[in-house]
Coordinates of C-alpha atoms and ligand atoms in Angstrom, one line a residue:
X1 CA 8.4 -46.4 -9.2
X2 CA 10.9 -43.9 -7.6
X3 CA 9.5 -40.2 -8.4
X4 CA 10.3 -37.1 -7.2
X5 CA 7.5 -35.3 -4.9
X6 CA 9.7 -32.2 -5.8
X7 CA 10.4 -32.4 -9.7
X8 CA 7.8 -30.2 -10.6
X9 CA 9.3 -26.8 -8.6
X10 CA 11.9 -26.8 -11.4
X11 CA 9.2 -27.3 -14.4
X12 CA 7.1 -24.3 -12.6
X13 CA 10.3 -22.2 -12.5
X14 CA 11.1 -22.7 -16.0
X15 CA 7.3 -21.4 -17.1
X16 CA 8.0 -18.7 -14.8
X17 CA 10.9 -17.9 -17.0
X18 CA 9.8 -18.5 -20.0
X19 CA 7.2 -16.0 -19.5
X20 CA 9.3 -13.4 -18.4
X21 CA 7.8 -13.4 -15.4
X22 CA 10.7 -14.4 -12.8
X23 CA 11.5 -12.2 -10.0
X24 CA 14.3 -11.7 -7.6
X25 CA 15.6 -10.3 -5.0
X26 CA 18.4 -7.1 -5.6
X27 CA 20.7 -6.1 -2.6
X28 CA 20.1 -2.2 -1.4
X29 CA 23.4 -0.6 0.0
X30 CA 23.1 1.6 3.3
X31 CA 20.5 4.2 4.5
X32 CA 17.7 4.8 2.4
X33 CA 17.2 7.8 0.4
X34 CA 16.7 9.4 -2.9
X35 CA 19.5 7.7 -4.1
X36 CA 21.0 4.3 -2.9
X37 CA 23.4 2.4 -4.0
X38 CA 21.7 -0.6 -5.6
X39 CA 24.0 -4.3 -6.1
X40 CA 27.0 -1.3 -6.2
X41 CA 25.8 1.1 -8.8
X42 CA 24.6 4.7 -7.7
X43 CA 21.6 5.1 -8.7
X44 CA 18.4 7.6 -8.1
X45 CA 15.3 6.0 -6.4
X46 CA 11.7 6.1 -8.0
X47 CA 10.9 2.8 -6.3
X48 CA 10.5 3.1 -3.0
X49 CA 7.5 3.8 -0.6
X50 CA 9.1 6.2 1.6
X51 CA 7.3 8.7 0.4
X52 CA 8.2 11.4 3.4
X53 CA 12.2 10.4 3.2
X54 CA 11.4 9.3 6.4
X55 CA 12.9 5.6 6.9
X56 CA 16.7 7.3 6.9
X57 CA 15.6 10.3 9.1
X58 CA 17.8 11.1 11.8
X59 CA 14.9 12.0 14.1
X60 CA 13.2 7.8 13.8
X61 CA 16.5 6.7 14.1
X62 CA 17.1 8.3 17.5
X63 CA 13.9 7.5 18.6
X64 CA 13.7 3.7 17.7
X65 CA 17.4 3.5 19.2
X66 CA 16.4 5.7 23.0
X67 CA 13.6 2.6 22.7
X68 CA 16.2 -0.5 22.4
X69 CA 17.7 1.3 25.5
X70 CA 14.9 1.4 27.2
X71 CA 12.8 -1.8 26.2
X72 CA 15.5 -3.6 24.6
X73 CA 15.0 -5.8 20.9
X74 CA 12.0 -8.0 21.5
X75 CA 8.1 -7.0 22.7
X76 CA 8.3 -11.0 24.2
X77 CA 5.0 -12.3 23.9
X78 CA 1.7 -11.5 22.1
X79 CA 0.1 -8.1 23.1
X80 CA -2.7 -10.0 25.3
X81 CA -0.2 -11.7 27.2
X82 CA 3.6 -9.8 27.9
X83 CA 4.0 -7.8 24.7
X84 CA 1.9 -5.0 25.3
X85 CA 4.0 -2.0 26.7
X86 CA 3.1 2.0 27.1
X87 CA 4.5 2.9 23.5
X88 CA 2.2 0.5 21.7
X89 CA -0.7 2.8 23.3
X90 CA 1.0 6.0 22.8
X91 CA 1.9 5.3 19.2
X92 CA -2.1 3.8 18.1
X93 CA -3.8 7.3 20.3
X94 CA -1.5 9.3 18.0
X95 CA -3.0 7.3 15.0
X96 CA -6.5 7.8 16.4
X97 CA -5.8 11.4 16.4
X98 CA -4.4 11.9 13.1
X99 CA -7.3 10.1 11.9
X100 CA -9.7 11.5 14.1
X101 CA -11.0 8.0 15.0
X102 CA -12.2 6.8 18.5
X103 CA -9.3 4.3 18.4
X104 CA -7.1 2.3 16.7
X105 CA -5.1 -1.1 17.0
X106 CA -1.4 -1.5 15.7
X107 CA -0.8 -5.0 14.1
X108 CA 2.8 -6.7 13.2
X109 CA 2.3 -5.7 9.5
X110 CA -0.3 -4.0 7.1
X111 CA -1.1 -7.6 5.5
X112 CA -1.6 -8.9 9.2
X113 CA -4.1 -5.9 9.9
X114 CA -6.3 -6.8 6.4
X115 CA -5.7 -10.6 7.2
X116 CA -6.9 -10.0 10.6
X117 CA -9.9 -7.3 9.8
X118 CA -11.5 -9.3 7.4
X119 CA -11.3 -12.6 9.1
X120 CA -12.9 -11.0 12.5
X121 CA -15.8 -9.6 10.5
X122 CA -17.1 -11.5 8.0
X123 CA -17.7 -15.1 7.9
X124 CA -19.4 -18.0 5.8
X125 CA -23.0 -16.4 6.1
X126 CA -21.4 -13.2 4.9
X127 CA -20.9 -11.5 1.6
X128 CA -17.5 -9.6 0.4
X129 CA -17.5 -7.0 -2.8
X130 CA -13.7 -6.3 -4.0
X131 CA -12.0 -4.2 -6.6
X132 CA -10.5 -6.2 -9.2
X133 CA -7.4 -4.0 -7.9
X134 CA -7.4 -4.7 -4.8
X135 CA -3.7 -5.0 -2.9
X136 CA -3.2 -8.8 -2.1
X137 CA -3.5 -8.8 1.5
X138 CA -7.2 -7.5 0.6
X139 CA -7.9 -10.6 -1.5
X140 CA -6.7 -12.8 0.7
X141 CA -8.1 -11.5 3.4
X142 CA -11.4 -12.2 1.6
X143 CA -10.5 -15.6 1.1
X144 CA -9.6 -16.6 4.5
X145 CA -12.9 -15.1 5.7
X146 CA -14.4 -17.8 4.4
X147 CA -17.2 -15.4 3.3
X148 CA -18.5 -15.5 -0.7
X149 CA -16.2 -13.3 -2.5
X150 CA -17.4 -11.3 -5.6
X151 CA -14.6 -9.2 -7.3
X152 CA -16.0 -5.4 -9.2
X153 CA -14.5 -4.2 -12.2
X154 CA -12.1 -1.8 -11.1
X155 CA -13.9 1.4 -9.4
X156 CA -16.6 0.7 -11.3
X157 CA -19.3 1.9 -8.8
X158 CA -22.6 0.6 -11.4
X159 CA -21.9 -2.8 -11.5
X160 CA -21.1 -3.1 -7.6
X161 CA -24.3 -1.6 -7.0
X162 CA -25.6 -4.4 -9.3
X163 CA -23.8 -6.7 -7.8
X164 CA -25.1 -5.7 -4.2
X165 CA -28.9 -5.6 -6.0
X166 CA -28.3 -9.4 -6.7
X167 CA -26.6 -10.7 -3.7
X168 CA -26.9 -8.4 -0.7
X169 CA -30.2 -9.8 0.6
X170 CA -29.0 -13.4 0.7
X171 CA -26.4 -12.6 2.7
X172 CA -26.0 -11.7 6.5
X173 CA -23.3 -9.0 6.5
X174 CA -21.6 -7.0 3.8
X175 CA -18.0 -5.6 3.7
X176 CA -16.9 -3.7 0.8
X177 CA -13.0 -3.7 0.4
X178 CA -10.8 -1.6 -1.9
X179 CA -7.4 0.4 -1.9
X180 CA -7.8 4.1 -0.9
X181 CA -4.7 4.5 -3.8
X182 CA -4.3 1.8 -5.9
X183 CA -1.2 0.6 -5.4
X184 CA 0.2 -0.6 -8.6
X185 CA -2.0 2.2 -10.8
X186 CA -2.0 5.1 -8.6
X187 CA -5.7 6.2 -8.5
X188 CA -8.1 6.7 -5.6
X189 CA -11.4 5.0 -5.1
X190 CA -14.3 7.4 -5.0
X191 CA -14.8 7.3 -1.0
X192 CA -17.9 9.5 -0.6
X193 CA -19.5 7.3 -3.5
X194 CA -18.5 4.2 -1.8
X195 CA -20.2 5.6 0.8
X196 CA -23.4 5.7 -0.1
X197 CA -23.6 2.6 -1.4
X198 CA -22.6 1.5 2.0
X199 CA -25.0 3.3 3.2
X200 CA -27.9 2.5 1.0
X201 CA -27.3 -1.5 1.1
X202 CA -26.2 -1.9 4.9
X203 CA -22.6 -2.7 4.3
X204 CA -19.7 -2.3 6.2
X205 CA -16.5 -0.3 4.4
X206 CA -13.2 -1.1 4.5
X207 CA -10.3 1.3 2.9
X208 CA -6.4 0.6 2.6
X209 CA -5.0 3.3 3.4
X210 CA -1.2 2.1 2.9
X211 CA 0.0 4.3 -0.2
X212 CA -2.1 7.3 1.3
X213 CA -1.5 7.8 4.9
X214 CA 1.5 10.4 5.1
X215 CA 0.5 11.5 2.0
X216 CA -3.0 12.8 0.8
X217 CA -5.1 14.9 3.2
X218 CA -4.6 18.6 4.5
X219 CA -3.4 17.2 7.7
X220 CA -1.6 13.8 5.8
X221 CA -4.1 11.7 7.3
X222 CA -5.0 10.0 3.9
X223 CA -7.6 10.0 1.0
X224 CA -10.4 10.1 3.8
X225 CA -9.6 13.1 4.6
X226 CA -8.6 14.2 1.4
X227 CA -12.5 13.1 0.2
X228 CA -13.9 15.5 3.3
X229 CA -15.1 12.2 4.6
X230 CA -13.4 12.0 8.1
X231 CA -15.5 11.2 10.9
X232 CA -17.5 9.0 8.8
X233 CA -18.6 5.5 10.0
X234 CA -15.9 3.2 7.8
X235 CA -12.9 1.3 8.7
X236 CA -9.5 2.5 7.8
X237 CA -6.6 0.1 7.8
X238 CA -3.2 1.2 6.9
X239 CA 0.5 0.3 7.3
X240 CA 3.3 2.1 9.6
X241 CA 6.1 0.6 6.6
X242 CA 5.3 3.3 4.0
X243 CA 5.0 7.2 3.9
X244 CA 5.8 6.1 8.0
X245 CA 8.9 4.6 7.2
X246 CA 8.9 1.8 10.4
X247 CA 7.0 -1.3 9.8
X248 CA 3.7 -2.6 11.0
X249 CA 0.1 -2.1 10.1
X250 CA -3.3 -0.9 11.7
X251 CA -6.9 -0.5 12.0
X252 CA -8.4 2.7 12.9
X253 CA -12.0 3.0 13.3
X254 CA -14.8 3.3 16.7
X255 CA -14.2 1.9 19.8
X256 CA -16.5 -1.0 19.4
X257 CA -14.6 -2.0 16.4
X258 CA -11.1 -2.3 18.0
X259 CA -13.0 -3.4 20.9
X260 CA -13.9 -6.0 18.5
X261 CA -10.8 -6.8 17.1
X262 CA -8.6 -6.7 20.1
X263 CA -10.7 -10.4 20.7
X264 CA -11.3 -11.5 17.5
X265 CA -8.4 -11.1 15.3
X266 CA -6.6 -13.7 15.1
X267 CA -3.3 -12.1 13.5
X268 CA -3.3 -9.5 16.1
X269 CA -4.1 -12.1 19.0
X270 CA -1.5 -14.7 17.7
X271 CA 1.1 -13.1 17.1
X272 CA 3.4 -11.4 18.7
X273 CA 3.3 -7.3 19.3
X274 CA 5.3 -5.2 17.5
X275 CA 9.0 -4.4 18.7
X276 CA 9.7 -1.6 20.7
X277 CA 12.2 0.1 18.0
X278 CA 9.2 0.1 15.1
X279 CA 6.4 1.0 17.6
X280 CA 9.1 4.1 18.5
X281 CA 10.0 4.8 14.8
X282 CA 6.7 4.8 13.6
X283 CA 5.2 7.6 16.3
X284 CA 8.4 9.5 16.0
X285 CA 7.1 9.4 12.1
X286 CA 3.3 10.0 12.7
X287 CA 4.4 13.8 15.0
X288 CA 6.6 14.3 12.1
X289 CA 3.6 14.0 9.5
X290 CA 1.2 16.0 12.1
X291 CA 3.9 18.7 12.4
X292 CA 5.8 19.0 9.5
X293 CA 3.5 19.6 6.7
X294 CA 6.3 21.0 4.7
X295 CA 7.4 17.9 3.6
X296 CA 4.3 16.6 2.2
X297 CA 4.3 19.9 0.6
X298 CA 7.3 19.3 -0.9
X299 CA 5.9 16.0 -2.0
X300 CA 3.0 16.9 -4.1
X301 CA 5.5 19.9 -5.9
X302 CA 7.8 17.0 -7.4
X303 CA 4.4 14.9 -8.3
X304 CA 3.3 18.3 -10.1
X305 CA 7.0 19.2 -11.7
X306 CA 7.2 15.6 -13.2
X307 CA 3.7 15.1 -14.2
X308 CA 4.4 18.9 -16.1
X309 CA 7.6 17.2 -17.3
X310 CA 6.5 14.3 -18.7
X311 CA 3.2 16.4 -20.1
X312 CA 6.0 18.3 -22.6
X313 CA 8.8 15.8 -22.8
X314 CA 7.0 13.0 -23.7
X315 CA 3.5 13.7 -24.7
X316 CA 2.9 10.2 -26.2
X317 CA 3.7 8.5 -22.9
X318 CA 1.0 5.9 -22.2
X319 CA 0.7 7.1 -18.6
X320 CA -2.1 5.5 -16.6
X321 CA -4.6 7.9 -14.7
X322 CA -2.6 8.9 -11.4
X323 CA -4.0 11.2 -8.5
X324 CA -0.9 10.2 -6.3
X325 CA 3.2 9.8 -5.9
X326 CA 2.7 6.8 -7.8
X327 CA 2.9 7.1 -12.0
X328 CA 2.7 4.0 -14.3
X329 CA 3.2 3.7 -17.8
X330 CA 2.4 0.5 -19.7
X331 CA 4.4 -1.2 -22.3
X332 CA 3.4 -3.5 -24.4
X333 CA 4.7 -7.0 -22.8
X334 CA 6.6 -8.5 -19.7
X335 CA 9.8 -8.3 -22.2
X336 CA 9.3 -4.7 -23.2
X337 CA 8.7 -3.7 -19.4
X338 CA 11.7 -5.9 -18.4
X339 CA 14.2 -4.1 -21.2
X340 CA 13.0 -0.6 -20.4
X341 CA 13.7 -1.6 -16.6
X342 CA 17.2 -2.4 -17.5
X343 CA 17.9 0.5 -19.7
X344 CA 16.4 2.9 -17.4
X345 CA 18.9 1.3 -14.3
X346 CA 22.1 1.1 -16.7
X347 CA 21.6 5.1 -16.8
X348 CA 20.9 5.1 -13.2
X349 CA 17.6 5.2 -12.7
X350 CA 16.1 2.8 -10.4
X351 CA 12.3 2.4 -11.3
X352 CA 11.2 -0.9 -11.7
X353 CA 9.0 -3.3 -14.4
X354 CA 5.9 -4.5 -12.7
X355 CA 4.7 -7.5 -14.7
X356 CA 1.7 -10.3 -14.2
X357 CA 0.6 -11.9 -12.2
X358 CA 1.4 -8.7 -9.9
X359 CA -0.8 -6.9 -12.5
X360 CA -2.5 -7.8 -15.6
X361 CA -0.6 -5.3 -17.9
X362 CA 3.1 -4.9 -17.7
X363 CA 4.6 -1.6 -16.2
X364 CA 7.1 0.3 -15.4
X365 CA 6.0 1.9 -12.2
X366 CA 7.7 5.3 -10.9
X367 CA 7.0 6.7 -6.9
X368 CA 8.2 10.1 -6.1
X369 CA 9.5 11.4 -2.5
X370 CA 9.3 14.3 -0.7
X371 CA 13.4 14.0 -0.8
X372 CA 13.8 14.2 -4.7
X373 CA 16.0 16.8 -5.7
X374 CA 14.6 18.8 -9.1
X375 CA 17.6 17.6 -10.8
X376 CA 16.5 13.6 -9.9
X377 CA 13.2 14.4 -12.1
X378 CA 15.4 16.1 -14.6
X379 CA 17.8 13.1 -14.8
X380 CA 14.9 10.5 -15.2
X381 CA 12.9 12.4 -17.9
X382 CA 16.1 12.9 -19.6
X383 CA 16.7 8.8 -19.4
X384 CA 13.0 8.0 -20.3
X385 CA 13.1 10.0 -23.2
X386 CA 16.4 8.4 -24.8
X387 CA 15.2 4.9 -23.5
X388 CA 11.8 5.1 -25.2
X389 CA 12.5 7.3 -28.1
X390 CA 11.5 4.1 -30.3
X391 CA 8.1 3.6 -28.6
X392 CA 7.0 7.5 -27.9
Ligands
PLP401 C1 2.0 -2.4 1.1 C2 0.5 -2.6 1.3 C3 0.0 -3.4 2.3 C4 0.9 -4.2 3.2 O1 1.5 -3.4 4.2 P1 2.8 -4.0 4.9 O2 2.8 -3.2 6.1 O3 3.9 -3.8 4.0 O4 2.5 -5.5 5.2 C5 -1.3 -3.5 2.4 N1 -2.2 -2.9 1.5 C6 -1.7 -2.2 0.5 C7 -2.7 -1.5 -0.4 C8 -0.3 -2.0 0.3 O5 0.1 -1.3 -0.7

């Protein structure tokens, strides 16, 4: 009896349709901005996480080109063997110091730096606590640690510290995980309150610090600082591919921690380092965020002008809670979420649906930069309101 191995990838595909739930790729023309040119339409940007504007700046450009020169394309080898050079050290002290950590260890991506954190410090005899929330990389992360895995409603600190009242003692570590800003919601976890549940129940911490690195914080050094907890015994992990606009991840935390990692994670030991024109890129991008606050500034005034916008405009907006660049509002169904997507884009407006199984309700999902223009805001409340005039 002849089957094929391979006949059920086209009966998965078709559920995935079916459901509205297929996704694709969609072609992005030249630099990066506050408006691209998306499959040949013009159209203004409210989905990208360049926060700063920084992934077209002139200044990362001319850095991460002077490093080609220098070092040329590849870093060759994994950092423990020939991959390691100067800028690699140069660009994690500058992370130390924005975060005012004893050190910190760049990783290939910011999935490779939670795959890799996790993995090093928990194990089978170990217990994880997650938000429901959590980013992917944090989940599976968890998973690959091998350690038992118990999920919290989202930010919901009472039953976590139920949670740890049931299971902490039969375990020998803890790590907590969540998102510093939820990434598909766009709230903060409460950080001091995490805290002292940390505290209290011996656990180690571990924050994501991807949407808010760049971003929250007096100094832009993220919702650790921003919660007046820096300095705090926790471990930070972050990305160098958003507000940062290169591409690579990283752990900042004590010395004993990298220490730690530098010979136990197996992402960062396996893999090879990160190339010279993204390590160059990314510290270009971290002296930009420690010396020019202005355009974080500049960041939070467009959060505040649309939120004020949207607050007159469209007071019936189901907007979910949002302390960040990032503003979701939920529609009823993967259909609705889809149509408004393609309304919204036929006017220009590029802000996309986010559906299941990314999330559990479907969304359109909208992230502000330093770089919009008033008159971008404008344009999309403008477009929102004609679009969902039969819903709000
Ligand atoms: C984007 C993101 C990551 C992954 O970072 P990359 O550098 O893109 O791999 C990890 N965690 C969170 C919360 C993110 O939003």
């Amino acid at each position: 009896m002849p089957t094929n191995p391979y006949a059920w990838l086209d009966e998965s595909l078709a559920t995935i349709h079916r459901a509205d739930w297929y996704r694709s790729v969609q072609t992005i023309h030249g630099r990066p901005g506050a408006t691209v040119v998306l499959a040949g339409q013009e159209v203004i940007n409210f989905a990208s996480n360049d926060y700063l504007g920084l992934a077209g700046d002139q200044q990362l450009i001319v850095a991460a080109t002077a490093a080609i020169e220098e070092f040329g394309t590849g870093s060759t080898g994994s950092r423990l063997l020939s991959g390691h050079r100067e800028l690699h050290r140069e660009l994690e002290e500058a992370i130390a110091s924005t975060k005012q950590t004893e050190d910190a260890l760049v990783f290939s991506s910011g999935y490779l730096a939670n795959l890799g954190a996790i993995t090093a410090l928990v194990g089978k005899r170990d217990l994880i606590l997650s938000d429901q929330y959590n980013h992917s990389s944090l989940k599976n992360g968890a998973i690959l640690s091998g350690a038992k895995v118990v999920e919290y409603p989202h930010c919901d600190l009472a039953v976590l510290k139920t949670q740890l009242n049931w299971h902490r003692q039969n375990y020998r570590r803890c790590l907590i995980l969540t998102d510093s800003v939820f990434s598909m919601d766009g709230d903060l976890c409460p950080i001091p309150a995490l805290l002292d549940l940390a505290d209290q129940f011996n656990c180690m911490l571990l924050v994501d610090e991807a949407h808010a690195t760049g971003v929250l914080g007096k100094t832009g050094a993220g919702c650790v600082e921003h919660f007046g907890c820096t300095g705090k015994q926790l471990i930070q992990i972050g990305t160098l591919s958003k507000a940062l606009g290169s591409l690579g991840g990283y752990v900042a935390g004590s010395n004993a921690l990298i220490d730690f990692l530098r010979n136990r994670a197996p992402s960062w030991i396996y893999t090879t380092g990160l190339s010279p024109a993204d390590t160059a890129a990314a510290l270009a991008a971290v002296k930009i965020v420690q010396q020019e606050p202005q355009r974080r500034a500049q960041l939070w005034k467009n959060v505040h002008y649309l939120k004020n916008l949207l607050h007159q405009q469209l007071p019936n907006l189901k907007l979910l809670p949002s302390e960040s660049p990032i503003l979701c509002f939920q529609l009823p169904s993967a259909t609705d979420a889809l149509k408004a997507g393609k309304q919204l884009r036929d006017a220009g407006i590029f802000a996309p649906a986010i559906r299941p199984p990314t999330v559990s309700t479907s969304r359109i999902r909208i992230s502000l930069m330093a770089t919009h223009e008033p008159a971008h805001i404008d344009k999309l409340v403008a477009v929102l309101r004609r679009v969902l005039s039969s819903e709000c």
